[in-house]
Structure formats: structure tokens, C-alpha cells
XYZ file of C-alpha atoms in Angstrom:
272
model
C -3.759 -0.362 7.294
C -3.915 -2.128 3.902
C -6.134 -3.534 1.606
C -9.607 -2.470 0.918
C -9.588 0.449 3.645
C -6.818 2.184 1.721
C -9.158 2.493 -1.575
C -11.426 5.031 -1.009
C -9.599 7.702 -2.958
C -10.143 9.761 -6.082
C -14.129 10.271 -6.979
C -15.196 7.486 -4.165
C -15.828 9.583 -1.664
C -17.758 11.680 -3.234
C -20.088 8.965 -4.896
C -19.669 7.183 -0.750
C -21.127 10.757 0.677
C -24.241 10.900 -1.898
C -25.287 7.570 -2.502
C -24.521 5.169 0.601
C -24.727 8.326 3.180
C -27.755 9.332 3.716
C -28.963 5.325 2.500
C -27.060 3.554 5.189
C -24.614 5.664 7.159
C -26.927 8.410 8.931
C -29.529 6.803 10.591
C -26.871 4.516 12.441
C -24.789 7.617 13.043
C -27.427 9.603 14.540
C -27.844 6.020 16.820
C -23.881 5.820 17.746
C -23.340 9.605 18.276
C -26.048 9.652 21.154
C -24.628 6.627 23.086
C -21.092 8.819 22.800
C -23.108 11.987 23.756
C -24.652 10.377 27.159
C -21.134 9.059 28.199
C -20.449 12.866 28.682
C -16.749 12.816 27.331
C -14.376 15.748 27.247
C -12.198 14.728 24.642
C -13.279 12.203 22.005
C -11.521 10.619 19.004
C -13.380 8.944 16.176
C -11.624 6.285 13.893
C -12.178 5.030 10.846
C -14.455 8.646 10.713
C -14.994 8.361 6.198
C -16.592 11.591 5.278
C -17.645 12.681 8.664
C -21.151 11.578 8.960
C -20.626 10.859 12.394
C -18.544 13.502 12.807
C -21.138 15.657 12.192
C -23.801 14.179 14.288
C -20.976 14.138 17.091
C -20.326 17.781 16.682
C -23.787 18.679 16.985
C -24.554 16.564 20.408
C -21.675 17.552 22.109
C -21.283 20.138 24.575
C -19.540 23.255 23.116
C -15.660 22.593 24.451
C -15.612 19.020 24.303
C -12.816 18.260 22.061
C -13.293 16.414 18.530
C -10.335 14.563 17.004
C -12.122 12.887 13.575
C -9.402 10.155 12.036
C -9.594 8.135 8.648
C -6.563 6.240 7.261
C -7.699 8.026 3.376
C -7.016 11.839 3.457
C -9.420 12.358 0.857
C -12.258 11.265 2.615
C -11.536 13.546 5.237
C -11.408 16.583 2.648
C -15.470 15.846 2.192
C -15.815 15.582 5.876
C -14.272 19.209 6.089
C -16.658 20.644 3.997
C -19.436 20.187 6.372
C -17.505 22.279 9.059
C -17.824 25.797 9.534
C -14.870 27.565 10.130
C -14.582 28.023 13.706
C -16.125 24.415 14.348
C -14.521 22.723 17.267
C -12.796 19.599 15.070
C -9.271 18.747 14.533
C -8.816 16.004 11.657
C -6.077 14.267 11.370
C -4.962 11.370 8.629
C -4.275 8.068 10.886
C -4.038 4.359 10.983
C -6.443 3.261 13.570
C -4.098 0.116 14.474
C -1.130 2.586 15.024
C -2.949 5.906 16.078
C -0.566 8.882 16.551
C -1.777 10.046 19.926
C -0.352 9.512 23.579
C -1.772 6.654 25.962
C -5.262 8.197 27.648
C -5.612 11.229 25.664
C -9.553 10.329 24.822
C -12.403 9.659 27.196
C -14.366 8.130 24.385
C -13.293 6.089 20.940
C -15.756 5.664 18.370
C -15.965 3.471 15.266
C -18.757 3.583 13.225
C -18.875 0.256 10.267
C -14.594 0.498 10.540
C -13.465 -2.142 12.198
C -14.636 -5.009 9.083
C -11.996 -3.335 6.929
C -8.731 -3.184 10.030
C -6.084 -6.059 8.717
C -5.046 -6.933 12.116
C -8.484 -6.589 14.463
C -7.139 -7.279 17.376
C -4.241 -4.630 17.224
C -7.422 -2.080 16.499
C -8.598 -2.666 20.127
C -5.209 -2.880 21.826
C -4.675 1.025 20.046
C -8.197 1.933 21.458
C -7.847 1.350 24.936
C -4.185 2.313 24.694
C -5.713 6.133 23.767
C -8.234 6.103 26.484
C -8.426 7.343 29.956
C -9.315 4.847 32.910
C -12.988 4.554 32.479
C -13.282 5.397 29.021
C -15.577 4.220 26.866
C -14.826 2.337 23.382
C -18.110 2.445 21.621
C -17.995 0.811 17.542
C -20.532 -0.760 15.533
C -20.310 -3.683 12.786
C -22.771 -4.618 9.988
C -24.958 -7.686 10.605
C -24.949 -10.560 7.711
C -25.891 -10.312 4.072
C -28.960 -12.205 5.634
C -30.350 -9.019 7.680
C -28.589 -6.661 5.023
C -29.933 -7.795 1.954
C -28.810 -4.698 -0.136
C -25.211 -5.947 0.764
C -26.277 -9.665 -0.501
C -27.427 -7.742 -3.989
C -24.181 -5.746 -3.939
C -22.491 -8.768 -4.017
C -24.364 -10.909 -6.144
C -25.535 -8.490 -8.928
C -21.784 -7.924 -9.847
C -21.160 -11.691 -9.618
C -23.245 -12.712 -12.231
C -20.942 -10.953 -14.838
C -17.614 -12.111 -13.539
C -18.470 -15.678 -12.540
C -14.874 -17.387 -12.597
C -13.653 -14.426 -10.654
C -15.855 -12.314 -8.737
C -15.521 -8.887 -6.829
C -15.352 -9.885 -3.214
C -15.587 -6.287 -1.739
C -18.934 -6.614 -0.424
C -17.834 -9.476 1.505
C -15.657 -7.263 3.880
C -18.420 -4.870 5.132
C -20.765 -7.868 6.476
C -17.092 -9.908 7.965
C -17.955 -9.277 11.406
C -21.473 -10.319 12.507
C -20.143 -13.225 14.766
C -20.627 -11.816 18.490
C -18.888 -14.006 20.148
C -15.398 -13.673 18.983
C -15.800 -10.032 18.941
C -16.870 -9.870 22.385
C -13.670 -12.585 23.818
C -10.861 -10.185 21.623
C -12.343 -7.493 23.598
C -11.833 -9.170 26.810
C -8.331 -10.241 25.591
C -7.519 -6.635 24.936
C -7.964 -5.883 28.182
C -11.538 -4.440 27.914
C -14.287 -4.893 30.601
C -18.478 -4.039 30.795
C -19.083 -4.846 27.478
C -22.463 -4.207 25.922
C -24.205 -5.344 22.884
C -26.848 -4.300 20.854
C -28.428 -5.037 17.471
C -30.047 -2.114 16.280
C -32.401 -2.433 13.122
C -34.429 -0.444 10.955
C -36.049 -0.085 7.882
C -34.848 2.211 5.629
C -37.138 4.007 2.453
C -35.038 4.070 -0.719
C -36.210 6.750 -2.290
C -34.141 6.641 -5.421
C -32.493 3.236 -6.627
C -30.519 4.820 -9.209
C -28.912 6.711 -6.640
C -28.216 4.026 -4.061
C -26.470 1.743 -6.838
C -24.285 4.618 -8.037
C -23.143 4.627 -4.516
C -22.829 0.527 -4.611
C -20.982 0.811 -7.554
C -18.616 3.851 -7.403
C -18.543 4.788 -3.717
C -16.143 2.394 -3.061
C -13.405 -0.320 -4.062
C -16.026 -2.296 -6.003
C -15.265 0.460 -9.054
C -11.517 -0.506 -8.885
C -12.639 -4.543 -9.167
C -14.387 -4.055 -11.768
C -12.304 -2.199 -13.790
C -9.452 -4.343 -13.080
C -11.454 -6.873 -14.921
C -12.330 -4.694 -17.961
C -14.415 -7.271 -19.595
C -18.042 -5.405 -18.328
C -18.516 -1.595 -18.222
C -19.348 0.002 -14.839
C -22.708 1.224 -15.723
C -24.188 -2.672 -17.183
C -23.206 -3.419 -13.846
C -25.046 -0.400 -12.505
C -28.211 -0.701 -14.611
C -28.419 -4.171 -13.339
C -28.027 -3.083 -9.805
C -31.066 -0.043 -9.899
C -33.657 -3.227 -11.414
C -32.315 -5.806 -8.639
C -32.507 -3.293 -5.704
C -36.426 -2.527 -7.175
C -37.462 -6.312 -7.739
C -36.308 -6.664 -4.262
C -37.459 -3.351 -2.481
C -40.228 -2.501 -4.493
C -40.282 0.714 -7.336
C -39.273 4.043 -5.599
C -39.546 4.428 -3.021
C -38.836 1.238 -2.356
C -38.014 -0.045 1.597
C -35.186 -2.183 3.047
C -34.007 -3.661 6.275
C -30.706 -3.077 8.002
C -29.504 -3.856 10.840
C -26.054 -3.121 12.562
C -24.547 -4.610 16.264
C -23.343 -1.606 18.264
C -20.513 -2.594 21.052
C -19.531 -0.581 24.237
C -16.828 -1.417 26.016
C -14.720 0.295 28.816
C -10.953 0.415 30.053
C -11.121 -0.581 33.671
C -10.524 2.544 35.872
C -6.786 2.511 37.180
């Protein structure tokens, strides 16, 4: 896996954990991690797992003995996930390309994906791998950001850095909001063999209670710091300072409040 997914290396994780985490990751990972939970799997893989938010929630709401395989195709993401592991903990991580995963066909009774699949080159090879891994019956459960339109901290993300690179601006922020159509997401699954397919948009409102915080994670906590430098014409923190007043005009002063809203997909491999 290439592209985007493959920057979230050197201080970007770290700047991901703290500033988007507990912003936009853990309320939706809480959300995710029951609908795994109440499938009752023995062994579950997660793909795509960053710095184990999910992981963590998963850990927690599973049954002592069910088995936890946490994947991400950046090894140092997974290093911060580790850290919130006791030793002893029942998880195995493992470095892997979730559109070539290194495990045998129906080794997992659940897949889960949360706000992955937006950054996977070849989609459709992503849900070919994830019913490959599966056992007859299992479940596929993955969630996807809705558009800048219900996201509107992704819409300032993108715009805010826009207005100082006008004749060639950062696109990252594009990526995470790629997949809101239903529809095709829904017919790939059926293509890749998937059946009982649910849908659900999930959305919340979210209390920021410090902007300066949530646009250091904007900035730095992912591959937005590398397009920006790349440029070199504007320093990281103009961008930044311009980022904590547009998140407040929007939001309000902290704490200020925001929407989200995700679309959370089950799907299951038809039972041999």
C-alpha cells in the first residue's frame, strides 16, 4: 500500500494519538468495537489499526481468550499502539498491507477497519483480502468518513491550508472524506463476494475543548506536515495559527462543538 497511508512515520503518530485521537477517533471506536464485541468472535484481526485506539477499546470488550491480531501498514504507529498494552495483554501486532495480509484463508471470525479503507490504493483488492481471512460466517465490519459537508473540521483542514498555496494546494484532506458514496461501496462488496450487508451513519457532536490542540493534530498528525514542507514557501505553524482561529470562528471559543459523522458497514462471508 502506497501513497498517503505509507506517511505516517517519524513524529506523526505521536501528534495523530494526541490531537486527532481523542477529537475524532475514540468516540467512533468505542461505536465500532461494540458491533465487533456482540458478533462474539474468537479470533479477530483489525486492519489499518493506527495507534491502537480501537485496539484498545477491542481489548477491553472482548472476552479474555479471544484472540487480537492489530495490523497497520506503518510500524511506527504500531510502536504507540504498544504502549497502551500491558505486558501480558492478549494482542499480537503485526506490520501488514491490508490488500496483501500475511495470514492464511479463514483464520479470523471478524475483520475490522476503522477510517482505513479511504487511504487502500486498490479498494477493491482490500475486500477480496478480507473475506479471503475470514471464516464462513464471519463478519467484515469497517467504517468511512462522511463528506466535508457533515465533517466540517475536514472542510477547514482543507481549506485553511489552501489559502496559502493557491496554485498548488495540499490535497491530503481530500483522501479521508473519498468514500462517502454508499452505493458503490455497497455493489464492490457484493462483487467481492460479500452478502447481509448493513449500513449505518452514525453522528455526533463532538466538544473541542482545546483548538490549539486539535490543529496541531490537523497539521502534524499526518501527511499534511510533509505537503507543506515540500512547498517551503509558508512555515508550519502560520498554517497552524490560522487553523486554531478558523476551527473557533466556526465552533465557537473553547470549548467549542462540532459535528461528525461516519457510515459504519457490516458485511458477512456466506457460510460454506
Amino acid at each position: 500500500m502506497k501513497g498517503d497511508a505509507a506517511g505516517f512515520i517519524g513524529s506523526i503518530p505521536q501528534h495523530y494519538d494526541q490531537g486527532l485521537g481523542p477529537m475524532i477517533f475514540v468516540d467512533y471506536a468505542a461505536d465500532i468495537s461494540h458491533r465487533v464485541a456482540a458478533c462474539g468472535p474468537a479470533r479477530v484481526l483489525e486492519t489499518a489499526a493506527g495507534t491502537g485506539i480501537v485496539s484498545r477499546r477491542l481489548r477491553d470488550l472482548l472476552p479474555a481468550g479471544t484472540h487480537l491480531t492489530a495490523t497497520d501498514l506503518n510500524p511506527p504507529m504500531l510502536e504507540v499502539a504498544r504502549t497502551k498494552f500491558r505486558p501480558g495483554e492478549e494482542i499480537e501486532f503485526q506490520p501488514a498491507d491490508a490488500m496483501a495480509l500475511p495470514f492464511p484463508d479463514g483464520g479470523f471470525d471478524a475483520v475490522v477497519c476503522q477510517f482505513g479503507l479511504m487511504f487502500y490504493p486498490d479498494k477493491d483488492k482490500s475486500y477480496r483480502e478480507a473475506l479471503r481471512v475470514l471464516t464462513p460466517g464471519g463478519r467484515y465490519l469497517f467504517s468511512v468518513w462522511d463528506s466535508h459537508r457533515y465533517n466540517p473540521f475536514g472542510r477547514i483542514a482543507h481549506e485553511t491550508p489552501k489559502r496559502f498555496f493557491p496554485a498548488d494546494p495540499p490535497q491530503f484532506y481530500n483522501v479521508p472524506f473519498s468514500c462517502h458514496q454508499i452505493d458503490p461501496i455497497k455493489e464492490s462488496l457484493i462483487a467481492a463476494g460479500f452478502t447481509d450487508i448493513g449500513i449505518e451513519v452514525v453522528k455526533l457532536e463532538k466538544e473541542i475543548p482545546d483548538a490549539a490542540l486539535f490543529a496541531r493534530g490537523i497539521v502534524y498528525g499526518n501527511p499534511l506536515i510533509d505537503q507543506i514542507r515540500a512547498r517551503g514557501t509558508v512555515a508550519p505553524e502560520t498554517i497552524f495559527d490560522a487553523l486554531v482561529q478558523d476551527l473557533q470562528r466556526e465552533f465557537g471559543a473553547d470549548p467549542g462543538r462540532m459535528p461528525l459523522q461516519a457510515i459504519v458497514f457490516s458485511a458477512k462471508k456466506p457460510a460454506a
